Coordinates of C-alpha atoms and ligand atoms in Angstrom, one line a residue:
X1 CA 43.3 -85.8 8.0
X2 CA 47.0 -86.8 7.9
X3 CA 49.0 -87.0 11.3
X4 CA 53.0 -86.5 11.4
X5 CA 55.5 -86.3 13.6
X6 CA 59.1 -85.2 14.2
X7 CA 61.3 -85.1 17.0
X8 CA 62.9 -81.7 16.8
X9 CA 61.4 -78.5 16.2
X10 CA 63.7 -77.5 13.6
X11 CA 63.0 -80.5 11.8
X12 CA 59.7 -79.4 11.1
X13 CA 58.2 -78.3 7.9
X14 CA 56.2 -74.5 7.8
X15 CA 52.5 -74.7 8.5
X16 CA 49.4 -72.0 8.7
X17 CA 50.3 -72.4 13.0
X18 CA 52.7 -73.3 15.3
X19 CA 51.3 -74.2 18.9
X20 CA 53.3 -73.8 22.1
X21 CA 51.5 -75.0 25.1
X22 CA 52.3 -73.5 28.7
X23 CA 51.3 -73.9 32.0
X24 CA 50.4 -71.4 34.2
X25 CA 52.6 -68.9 36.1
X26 CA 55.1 -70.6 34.3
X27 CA 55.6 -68.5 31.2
X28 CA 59.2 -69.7 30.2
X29 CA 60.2 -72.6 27.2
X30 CA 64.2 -72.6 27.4
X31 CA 64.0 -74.5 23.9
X32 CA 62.2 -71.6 21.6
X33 CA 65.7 -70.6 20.2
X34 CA 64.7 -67.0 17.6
X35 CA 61.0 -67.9 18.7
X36 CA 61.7 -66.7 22.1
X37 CA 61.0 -62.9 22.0
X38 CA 58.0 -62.8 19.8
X39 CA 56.7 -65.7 22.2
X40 CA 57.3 -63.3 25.4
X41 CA 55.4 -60.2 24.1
X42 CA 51.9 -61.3 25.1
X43 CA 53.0 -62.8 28.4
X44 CA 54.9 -59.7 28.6
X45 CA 51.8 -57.4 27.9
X46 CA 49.8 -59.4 30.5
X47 CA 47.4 -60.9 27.6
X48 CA 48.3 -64.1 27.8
X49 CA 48.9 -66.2 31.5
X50 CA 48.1 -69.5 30.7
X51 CA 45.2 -70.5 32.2
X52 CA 43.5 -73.8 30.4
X53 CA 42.2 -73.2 27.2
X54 CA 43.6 -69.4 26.6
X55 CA 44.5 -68.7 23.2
X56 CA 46.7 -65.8 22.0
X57 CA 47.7 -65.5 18.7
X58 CA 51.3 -63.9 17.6
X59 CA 52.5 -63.0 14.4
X60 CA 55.9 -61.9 12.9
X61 CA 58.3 -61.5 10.0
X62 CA 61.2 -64.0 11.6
X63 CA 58.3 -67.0 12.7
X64 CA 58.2 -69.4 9.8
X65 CA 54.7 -69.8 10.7
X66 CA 51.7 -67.7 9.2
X67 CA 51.2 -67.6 12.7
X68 CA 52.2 -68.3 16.6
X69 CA 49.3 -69.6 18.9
X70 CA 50.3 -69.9 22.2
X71 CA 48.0 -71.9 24.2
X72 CA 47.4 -72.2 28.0
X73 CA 47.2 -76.0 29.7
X74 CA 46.4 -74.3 33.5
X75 CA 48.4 -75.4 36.1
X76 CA 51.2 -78.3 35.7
X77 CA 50.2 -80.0 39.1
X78 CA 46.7 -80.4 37.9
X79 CA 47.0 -80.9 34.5
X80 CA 45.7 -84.1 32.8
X81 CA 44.4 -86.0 29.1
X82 CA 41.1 -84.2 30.3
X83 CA 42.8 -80.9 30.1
X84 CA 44.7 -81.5 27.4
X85 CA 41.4 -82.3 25.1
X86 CA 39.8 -79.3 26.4
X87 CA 43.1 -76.9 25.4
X88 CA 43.3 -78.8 22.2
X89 CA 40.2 -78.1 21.6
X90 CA 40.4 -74.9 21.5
X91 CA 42.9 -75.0 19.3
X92 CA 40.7 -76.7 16.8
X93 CA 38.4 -73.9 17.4
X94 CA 41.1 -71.3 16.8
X95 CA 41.9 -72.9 13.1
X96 CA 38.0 -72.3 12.3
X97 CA 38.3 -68.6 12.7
X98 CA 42.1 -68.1 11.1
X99 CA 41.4 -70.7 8.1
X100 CA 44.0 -73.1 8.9
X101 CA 44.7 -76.2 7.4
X102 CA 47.8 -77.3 9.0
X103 CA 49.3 -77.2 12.4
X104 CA 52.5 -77.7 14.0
X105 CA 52.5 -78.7 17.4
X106 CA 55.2 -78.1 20.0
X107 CA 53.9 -81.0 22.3
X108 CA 54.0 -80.8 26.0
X109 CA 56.7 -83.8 27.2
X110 CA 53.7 -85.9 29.0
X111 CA 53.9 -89.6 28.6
X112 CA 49.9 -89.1 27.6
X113 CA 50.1 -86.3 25.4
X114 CA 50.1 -87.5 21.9
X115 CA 46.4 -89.2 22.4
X116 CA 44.8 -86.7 24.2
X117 CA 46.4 -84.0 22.2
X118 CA 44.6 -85.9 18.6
X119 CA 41.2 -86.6 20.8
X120 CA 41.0 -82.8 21.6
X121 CA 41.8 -81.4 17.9
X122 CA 39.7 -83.9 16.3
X123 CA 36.9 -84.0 18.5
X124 CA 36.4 -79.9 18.2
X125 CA 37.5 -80.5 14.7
X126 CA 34.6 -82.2 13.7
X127 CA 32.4 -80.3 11.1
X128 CA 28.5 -81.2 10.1
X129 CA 27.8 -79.1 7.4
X130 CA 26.6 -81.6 4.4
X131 CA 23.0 -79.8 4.5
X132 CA 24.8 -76.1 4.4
X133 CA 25.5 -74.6 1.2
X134 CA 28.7 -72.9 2.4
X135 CA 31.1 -74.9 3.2
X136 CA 33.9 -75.0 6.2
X137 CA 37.3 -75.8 5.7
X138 CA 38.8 -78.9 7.5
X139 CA 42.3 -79.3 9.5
X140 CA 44.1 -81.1 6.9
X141 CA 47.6 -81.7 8.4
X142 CA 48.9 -82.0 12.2
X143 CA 52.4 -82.5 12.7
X144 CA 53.4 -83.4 16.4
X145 CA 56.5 -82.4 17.6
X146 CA 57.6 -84.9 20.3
X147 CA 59.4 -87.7 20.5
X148 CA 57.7 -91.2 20.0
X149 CA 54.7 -90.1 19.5
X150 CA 53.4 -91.5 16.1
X151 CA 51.9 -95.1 17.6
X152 CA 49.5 -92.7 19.6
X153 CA 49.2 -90.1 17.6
X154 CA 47.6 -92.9 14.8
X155 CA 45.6 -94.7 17.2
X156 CA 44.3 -92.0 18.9
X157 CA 43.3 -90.8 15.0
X158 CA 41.9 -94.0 14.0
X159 CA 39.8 -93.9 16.9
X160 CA 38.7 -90.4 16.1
X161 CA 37.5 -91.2 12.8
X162 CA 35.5 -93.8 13.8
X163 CA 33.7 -91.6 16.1
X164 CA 33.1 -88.9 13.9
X165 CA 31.7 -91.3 11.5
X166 CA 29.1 -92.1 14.1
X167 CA 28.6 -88.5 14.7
X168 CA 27.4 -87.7 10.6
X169 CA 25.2 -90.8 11.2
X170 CA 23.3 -89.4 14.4
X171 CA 23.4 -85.6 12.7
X172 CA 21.7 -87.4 9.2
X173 CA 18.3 -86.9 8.5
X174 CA 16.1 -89.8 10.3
X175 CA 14.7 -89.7 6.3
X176 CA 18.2 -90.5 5.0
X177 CA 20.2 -92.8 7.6
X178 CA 17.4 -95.0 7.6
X179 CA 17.8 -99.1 9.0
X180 CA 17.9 -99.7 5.8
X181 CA 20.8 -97.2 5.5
X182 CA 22.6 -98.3 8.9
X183 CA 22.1 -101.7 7.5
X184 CA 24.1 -100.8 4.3
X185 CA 26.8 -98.9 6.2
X186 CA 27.2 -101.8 8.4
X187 CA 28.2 -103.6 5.0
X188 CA 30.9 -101.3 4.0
X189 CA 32.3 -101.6 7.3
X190 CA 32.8 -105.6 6.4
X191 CA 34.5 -104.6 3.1
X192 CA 36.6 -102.0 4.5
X193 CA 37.9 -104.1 6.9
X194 CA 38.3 -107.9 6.2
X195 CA 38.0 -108.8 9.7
X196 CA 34.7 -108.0 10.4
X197 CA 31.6 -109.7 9.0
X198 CA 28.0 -108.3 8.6
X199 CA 24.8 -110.3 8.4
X200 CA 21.4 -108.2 7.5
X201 CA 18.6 -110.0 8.9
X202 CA 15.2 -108.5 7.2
X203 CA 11.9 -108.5 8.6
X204 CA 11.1 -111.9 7.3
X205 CA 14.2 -113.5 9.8
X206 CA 12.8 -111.0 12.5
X207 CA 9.4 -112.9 12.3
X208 CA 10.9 -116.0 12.1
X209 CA 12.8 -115.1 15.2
X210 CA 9.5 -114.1 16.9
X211 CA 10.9 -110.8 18.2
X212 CA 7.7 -109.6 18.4
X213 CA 8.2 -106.6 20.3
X214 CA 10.3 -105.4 17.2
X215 CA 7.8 -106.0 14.9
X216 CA 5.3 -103.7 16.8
X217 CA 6.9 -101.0 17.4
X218 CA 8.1 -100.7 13.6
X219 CA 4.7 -101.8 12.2
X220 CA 3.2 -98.1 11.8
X221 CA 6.9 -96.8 10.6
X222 CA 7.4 -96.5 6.4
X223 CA 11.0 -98.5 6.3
X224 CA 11.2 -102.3 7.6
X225 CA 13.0 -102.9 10.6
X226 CA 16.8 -104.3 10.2
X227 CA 18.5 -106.9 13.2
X228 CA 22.2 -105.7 12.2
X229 CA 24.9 -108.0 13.1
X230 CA 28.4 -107.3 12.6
X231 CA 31.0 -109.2 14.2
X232 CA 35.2 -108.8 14.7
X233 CA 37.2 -111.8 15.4
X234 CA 40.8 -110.4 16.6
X235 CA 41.0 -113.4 18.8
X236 CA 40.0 -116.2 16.9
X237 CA 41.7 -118.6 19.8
X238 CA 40.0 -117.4 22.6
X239 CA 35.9 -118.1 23.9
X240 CA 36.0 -114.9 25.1
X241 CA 33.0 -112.9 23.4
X242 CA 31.8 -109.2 23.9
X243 CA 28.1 -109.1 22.6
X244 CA 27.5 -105.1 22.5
X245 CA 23.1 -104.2 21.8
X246 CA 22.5 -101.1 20.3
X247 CA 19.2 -98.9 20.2
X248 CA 18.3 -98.2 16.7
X249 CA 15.3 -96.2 16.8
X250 CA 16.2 -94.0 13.5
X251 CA 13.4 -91.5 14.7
X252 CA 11.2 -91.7 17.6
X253 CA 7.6 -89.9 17.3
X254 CA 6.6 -91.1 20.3
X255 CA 3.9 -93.1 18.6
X256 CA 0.7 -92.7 19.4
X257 CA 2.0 -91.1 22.6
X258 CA 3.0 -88.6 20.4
X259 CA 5.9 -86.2 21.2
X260 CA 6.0 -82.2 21.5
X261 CA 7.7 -80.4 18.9
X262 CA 10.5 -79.8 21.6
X263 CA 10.9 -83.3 22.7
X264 CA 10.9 -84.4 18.9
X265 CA 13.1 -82.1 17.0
X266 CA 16.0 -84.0 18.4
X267 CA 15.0 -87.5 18.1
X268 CA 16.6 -88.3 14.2
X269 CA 19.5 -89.1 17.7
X270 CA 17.3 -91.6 18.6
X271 CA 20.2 -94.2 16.9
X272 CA 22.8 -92.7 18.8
X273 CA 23.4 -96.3 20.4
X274 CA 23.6 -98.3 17.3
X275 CA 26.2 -95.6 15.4
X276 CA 28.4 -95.9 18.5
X277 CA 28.3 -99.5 18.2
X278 CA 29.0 -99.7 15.2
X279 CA 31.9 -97.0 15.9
X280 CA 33.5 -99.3 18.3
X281 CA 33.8 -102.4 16.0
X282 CA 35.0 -100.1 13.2
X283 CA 38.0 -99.2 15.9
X284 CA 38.6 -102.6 17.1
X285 CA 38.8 -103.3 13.4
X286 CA 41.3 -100.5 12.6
X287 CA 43.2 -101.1 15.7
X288 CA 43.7 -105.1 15.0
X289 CA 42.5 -105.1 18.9
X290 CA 42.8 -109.1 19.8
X291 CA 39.1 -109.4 20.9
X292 CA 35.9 -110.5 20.0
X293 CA 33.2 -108.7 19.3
X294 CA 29.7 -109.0 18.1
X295 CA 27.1 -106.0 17.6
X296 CA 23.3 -107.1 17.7
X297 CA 22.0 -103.6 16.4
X298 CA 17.5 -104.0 16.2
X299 CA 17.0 -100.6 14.2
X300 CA 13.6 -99.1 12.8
X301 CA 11.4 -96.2 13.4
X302 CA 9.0 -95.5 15.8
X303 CA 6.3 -93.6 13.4
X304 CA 2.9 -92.7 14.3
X305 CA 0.1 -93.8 11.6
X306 CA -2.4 -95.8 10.9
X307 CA -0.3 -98.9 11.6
X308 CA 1.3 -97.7 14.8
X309 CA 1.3 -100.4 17.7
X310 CA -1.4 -99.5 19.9
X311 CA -1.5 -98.0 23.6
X312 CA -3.4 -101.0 26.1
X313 CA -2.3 -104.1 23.1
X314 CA 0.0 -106.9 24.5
X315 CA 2.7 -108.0 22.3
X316 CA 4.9 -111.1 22.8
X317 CA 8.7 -111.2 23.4
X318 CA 11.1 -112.9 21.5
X319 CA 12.1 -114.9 24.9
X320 CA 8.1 -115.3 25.2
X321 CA 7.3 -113.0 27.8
X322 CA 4.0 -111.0 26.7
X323 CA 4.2 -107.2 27.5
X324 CA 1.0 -104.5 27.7
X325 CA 1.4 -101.5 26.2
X326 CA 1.5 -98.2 28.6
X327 CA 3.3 -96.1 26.6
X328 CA 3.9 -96.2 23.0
X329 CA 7.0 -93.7 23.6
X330 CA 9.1 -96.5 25.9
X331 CA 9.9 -98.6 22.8
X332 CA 13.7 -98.2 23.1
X333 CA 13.9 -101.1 25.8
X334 CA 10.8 -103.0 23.6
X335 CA 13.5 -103.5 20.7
X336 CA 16.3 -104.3 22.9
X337 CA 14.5 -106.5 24.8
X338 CA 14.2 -108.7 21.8
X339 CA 18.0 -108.3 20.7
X340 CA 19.2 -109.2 24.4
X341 CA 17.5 -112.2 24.0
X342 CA 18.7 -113.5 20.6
X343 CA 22.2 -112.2 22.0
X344 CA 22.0 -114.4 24.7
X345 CA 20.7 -117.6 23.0
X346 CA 23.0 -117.4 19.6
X347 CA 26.3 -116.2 21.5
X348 CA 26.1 -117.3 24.9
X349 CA 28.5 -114.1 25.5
X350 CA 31.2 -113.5 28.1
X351 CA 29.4 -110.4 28.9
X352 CA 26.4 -108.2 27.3
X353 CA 26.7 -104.5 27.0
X354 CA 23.5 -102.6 25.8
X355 CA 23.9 -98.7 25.2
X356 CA 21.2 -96.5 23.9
X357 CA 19.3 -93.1 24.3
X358 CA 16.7 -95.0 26.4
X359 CA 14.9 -92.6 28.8
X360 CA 14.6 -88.8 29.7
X361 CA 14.9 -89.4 33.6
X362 CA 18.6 -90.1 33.2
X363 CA 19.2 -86.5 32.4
X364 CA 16.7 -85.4 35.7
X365 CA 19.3 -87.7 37.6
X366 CA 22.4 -86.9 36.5
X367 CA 22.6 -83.8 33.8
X368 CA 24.7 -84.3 30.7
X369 CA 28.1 -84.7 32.2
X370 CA 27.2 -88.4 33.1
X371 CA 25.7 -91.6 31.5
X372 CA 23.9 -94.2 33.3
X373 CA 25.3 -97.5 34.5
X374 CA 22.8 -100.5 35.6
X375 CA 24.7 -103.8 35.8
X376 CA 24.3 -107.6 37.7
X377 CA 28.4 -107.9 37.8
X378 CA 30.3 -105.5 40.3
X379 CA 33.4 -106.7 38.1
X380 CA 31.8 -105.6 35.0
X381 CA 30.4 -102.0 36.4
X382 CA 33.7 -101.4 38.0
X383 CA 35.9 -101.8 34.7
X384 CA 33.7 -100.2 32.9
X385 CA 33.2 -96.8 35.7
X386 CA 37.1 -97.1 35.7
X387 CA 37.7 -96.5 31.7
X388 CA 34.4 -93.7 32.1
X389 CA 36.9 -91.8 34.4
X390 CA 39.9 -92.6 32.1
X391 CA 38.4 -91.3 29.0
X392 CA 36.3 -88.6 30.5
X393 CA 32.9 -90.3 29.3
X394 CA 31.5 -91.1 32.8
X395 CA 29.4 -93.4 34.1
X396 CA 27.5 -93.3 37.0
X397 CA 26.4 -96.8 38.4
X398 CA 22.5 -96.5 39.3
X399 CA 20.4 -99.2 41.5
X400 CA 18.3 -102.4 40.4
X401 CA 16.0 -101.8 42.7
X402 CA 14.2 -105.2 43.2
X403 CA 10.9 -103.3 44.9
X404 CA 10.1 -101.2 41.9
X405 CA 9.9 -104.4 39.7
X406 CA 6.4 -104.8 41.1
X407 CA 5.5 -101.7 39.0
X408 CA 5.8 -103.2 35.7
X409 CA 3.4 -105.6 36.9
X410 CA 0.5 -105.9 34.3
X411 CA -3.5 -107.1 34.5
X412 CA -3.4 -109.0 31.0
X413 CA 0.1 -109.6 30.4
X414 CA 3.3 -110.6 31.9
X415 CA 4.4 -107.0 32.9
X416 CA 4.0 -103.8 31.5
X417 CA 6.1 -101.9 29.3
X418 CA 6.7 -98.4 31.5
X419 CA 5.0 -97.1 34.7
X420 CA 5.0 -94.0 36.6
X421 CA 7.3 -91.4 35.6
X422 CA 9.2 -92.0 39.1
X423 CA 12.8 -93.5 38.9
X424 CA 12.1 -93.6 35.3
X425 CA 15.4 -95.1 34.1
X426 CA 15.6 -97.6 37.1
X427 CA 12.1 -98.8 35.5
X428 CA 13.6 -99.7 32.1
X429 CA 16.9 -101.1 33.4
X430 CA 14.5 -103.6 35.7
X431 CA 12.5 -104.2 32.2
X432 CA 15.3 -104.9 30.0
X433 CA 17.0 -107.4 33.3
X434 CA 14.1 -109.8 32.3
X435 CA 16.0 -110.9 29.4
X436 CA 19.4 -111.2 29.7
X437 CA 19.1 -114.5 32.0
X438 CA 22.3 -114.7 34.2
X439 CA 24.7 -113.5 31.5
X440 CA 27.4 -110.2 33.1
X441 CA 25.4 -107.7 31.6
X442 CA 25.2 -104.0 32.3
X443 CA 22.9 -101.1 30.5
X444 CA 24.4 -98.0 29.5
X445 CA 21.5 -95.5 29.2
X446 CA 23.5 -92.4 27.1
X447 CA 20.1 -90.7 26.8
X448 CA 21.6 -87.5 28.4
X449 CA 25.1 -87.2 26.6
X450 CA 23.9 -88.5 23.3
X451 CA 22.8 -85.1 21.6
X452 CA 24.4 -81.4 23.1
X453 CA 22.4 -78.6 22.7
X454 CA 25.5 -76.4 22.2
X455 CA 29.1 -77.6 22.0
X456 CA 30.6 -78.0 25.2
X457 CA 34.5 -77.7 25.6
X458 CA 36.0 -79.9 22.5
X459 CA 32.3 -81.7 22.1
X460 CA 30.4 -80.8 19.2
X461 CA 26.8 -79.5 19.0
X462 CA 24.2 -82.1 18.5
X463 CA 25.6 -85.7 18.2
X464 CA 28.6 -86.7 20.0
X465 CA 29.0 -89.9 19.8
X466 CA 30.1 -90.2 23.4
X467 CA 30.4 -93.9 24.5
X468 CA 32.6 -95.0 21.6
X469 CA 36.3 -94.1 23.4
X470 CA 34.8 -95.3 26.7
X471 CA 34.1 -98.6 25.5
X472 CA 37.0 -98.9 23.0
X473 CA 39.3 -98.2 26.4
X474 CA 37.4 -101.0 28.3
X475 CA 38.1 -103.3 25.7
X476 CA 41.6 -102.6 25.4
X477 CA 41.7 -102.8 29.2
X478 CA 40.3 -106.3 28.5
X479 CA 43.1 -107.2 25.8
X480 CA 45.8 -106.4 28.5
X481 CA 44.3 -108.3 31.2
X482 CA 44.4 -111.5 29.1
X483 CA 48.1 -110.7 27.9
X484 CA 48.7 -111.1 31.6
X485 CA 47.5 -114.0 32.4
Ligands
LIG501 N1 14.2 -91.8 23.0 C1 13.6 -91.5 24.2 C2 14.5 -91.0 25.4 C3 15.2 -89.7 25.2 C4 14.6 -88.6 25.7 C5 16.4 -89.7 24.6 C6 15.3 -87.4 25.6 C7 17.1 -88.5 24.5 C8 16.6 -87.3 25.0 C9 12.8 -92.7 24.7 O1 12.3 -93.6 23.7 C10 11.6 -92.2 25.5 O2 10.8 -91.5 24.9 N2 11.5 -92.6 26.7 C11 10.4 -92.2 27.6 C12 10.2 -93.3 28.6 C13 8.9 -93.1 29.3 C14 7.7 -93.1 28.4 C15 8.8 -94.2 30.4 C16 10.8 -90.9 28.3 O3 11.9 -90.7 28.6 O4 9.9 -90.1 28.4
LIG502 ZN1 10.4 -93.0 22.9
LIG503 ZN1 13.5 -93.5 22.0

């Protein structure tokens, strides 16, 4: 995908489709010049009024263009980057159906246009098809016309790549992007971009670690389990130090606790955490963002077998706390358990972020429009609920509730692993507190956004790899604040 831009309409050069946004009931562009008439006939004919997301298409002998699309943004007062994606997306949509490969866009003069107009196009853009025999046919080239709006325009691209990178990695096979494969594309990452290093720890340094609560949940599973670690120094001068934990289950049976069909025939997603971490470095990386960050990524499979870790067995933490069994199916917060605590010992962060597809009460409690948030800082919750509104992938802060902390409460061992299905997610947020000691931490639980059923405005089907621009704005946030002080 190649991204251009040019100040003047005229200036451009002919494409499959020119766009011309417009807002509702307000039909008019003074600066169209020859356009103008051929632009008016749908507006004319009623068929087109603007409303957000409204495509119509016009075609004629003295438009340069294969084609016109004029495209509806809703009303000015209310218009936003939210409804800019969601028109943009559209448009993406639009160059599916007419086979185009390259767009000119007329942009609309908003200060925030540029970004939000590449999030939209790329976003709906996104194609999966590497296990379909017929192929679709990418958007190639976008030229913007606007003035200054190449600086956005890139990193709002760069950014976009990144995450549809982590997309193909959550729509893989769970057989094919194993944590042997994450491990491996963690690598290239470090030679495609000299600032970031990646250490492969093997099950060997796992053991030596005693992250024992790893090591049982991958014990039935065909692949070893993989600690990733990949870190980006843009601010070598600072002791500032993001630590970002990412679920890597690369397929969750269940376990023993085996799942239905209909719970399992989405769970090759199960990763979703680790690919957006490794999403965000990949953008710090590409955006030369002066901060530091470190990914612990524990990634293996939770198989059933043989070998499986066993329902009523008590394993022992990394940071030595023993847990029973209850349910061989709660082993996202098992294996990031053990990465919080190495990532507190060997970093000693500024603050801890852990993000995963952790538990199916989220989605009970809040539907797909919204992750969950659990935190111990006010300060970290609120910047991070602040760039969730900002870039559209919300969070909604959820309560450590101290009194259900006596349900994990176990017999033989030092708690228990999950209880009763009540306040689910609350449960696992209270388990994984245990190890993060008094660090600013807070738990993203994307279990609900992680994996669409059907696309939803400029979100693709399956993975979406939401998380990656919300966390990429709160560390750019970050960068600002310490340019300020
Ligand atoms: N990976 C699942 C959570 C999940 C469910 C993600 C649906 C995306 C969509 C997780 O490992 C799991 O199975 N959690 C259990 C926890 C329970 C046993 C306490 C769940 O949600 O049922
Ligand atoms: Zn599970
Ligand atoms: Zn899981």
């Amino acid at each position: 995908m190649q991204i251009h831009t040019t100040a003047y309409l005229d200036k451009r050069e002919v494409s499959d489709a020119l766009v011309i946004a417009y807002y509702k009931g307000q039909l008019v562009r003074p600066d169209l010049g020859h356009l103008e008439t051929i632009c008016q006939a749908p507006i004319h004919a009623g068929d087109f009024t603007g409303g957000l997301g409204e495509l119509a298409c016009v075609w004629g002998a003295e438009v340069e263009e294969k084609r016109i699309f004029l495209l509806g943004l809703g009303p000015e007062e209310s218009c936003s980057p939210e409804k800019l994606r969601i028109a943009y997306g559209a448009v993406a949509k639009a160059c599916f159906k007419y086979k185009c490969k390259s767009l000119n866009i007329l942009l609309p003069e908003l200060e925030y246009a540029p970004k939000a107009v590449v999030e939209g196009l790329l976003s709906a853009g996104y194609i999966f098809d590497l296990y379909k025999s017929e192929k679709e046919e990418p958007l190639e080239d976008i030229t913007l016309i606007g003035k200054d709006a190449l600086k956005a325009a890139d990193r709002a691209l760069r950014v976009m790549t990144s995450v549809n990178r982590a997309r193909d990695l959550i729509n893989g096979n769970a057989d094919t992007v194993t944590p042997q494969f994450l491990a491996q594309y963690a690598k290239e990452l470090s030679q495609e971009f000299p600032r970031i290093t990646t250490e492969i720890k093997d099950k060997a340094w796992i053991q030596h670690e005693n992250m024992g609560l790893l090591l049982a949940v991958a014990q039935g599973a065909k692949y070893d389990p993989q600690c990733i670690i990949c870190s980006y120094k843009g601010r070598p001068v600072s002791d500032e130090h993001t630590v970002l934990v990412g679920k890597g289950i690369t397929y969750d049976t269940g376990g023993l606790k085996l799942k239905s069909i209909e719970g399992m025939l989405s769970m090759r997603s199960d990763m979703s955490g680790a690919a957006v971490c490794l999403a965000v470095i990949e953008a710090c990386a590409a955006l030369s963002m002066p901060v530091n960050v470190t990914c612990v990524l524990p990634t293996c499979e939770n198989a059933i077998g043989k070998d499986a870790y066993k329902l009523g067995d008590v394993y022992k933490s990394r940071a030595g706390i023993t847990v029973e069994i209850t349910n061989t199916d709660a082993e996202g917060r098992l294996i990031l358990a053990d990465a919080l605590s190495y990532a507190v010992d060997a970093y000693n962060p500024t603050q801890l972020i852990d993000v995963g597809t952790l538990t199916g009460s989220m989605e009970i409690a809040l539907g797909n429009s919204y992750m969950g948030l659990f935190s111990n800082s006010d300060f970290l919750a609120e910047a991070l609920t602040s760039s969730g509104l900002h870039t559209h992938e919300r969070l909604w802060r959820m309560p450590l509730c101290e009194e259900y902390r006596e349900q994990l409460k176990s017999d033989v061992a030092d708690c228990k692993n999950a209880a009763t299905p009540k306040a689910g997610s609350i449960i696992c947020a209270l388990f994984l507190e245990q190890f993060v000691q008094n660090v600013p931490w807070a738990h993203i639980d994307m279990a609900p956004v992680a994996f669409a059923k059907d696309a939803r405005g400029y979100l693709p089907k399956n993975g979406t790899a939401v998380g990656v621009r919300l966390l990429v704005d709160y560390l750019e946030k970050q960068q600002r604040e310490q340019h300020d002080n």
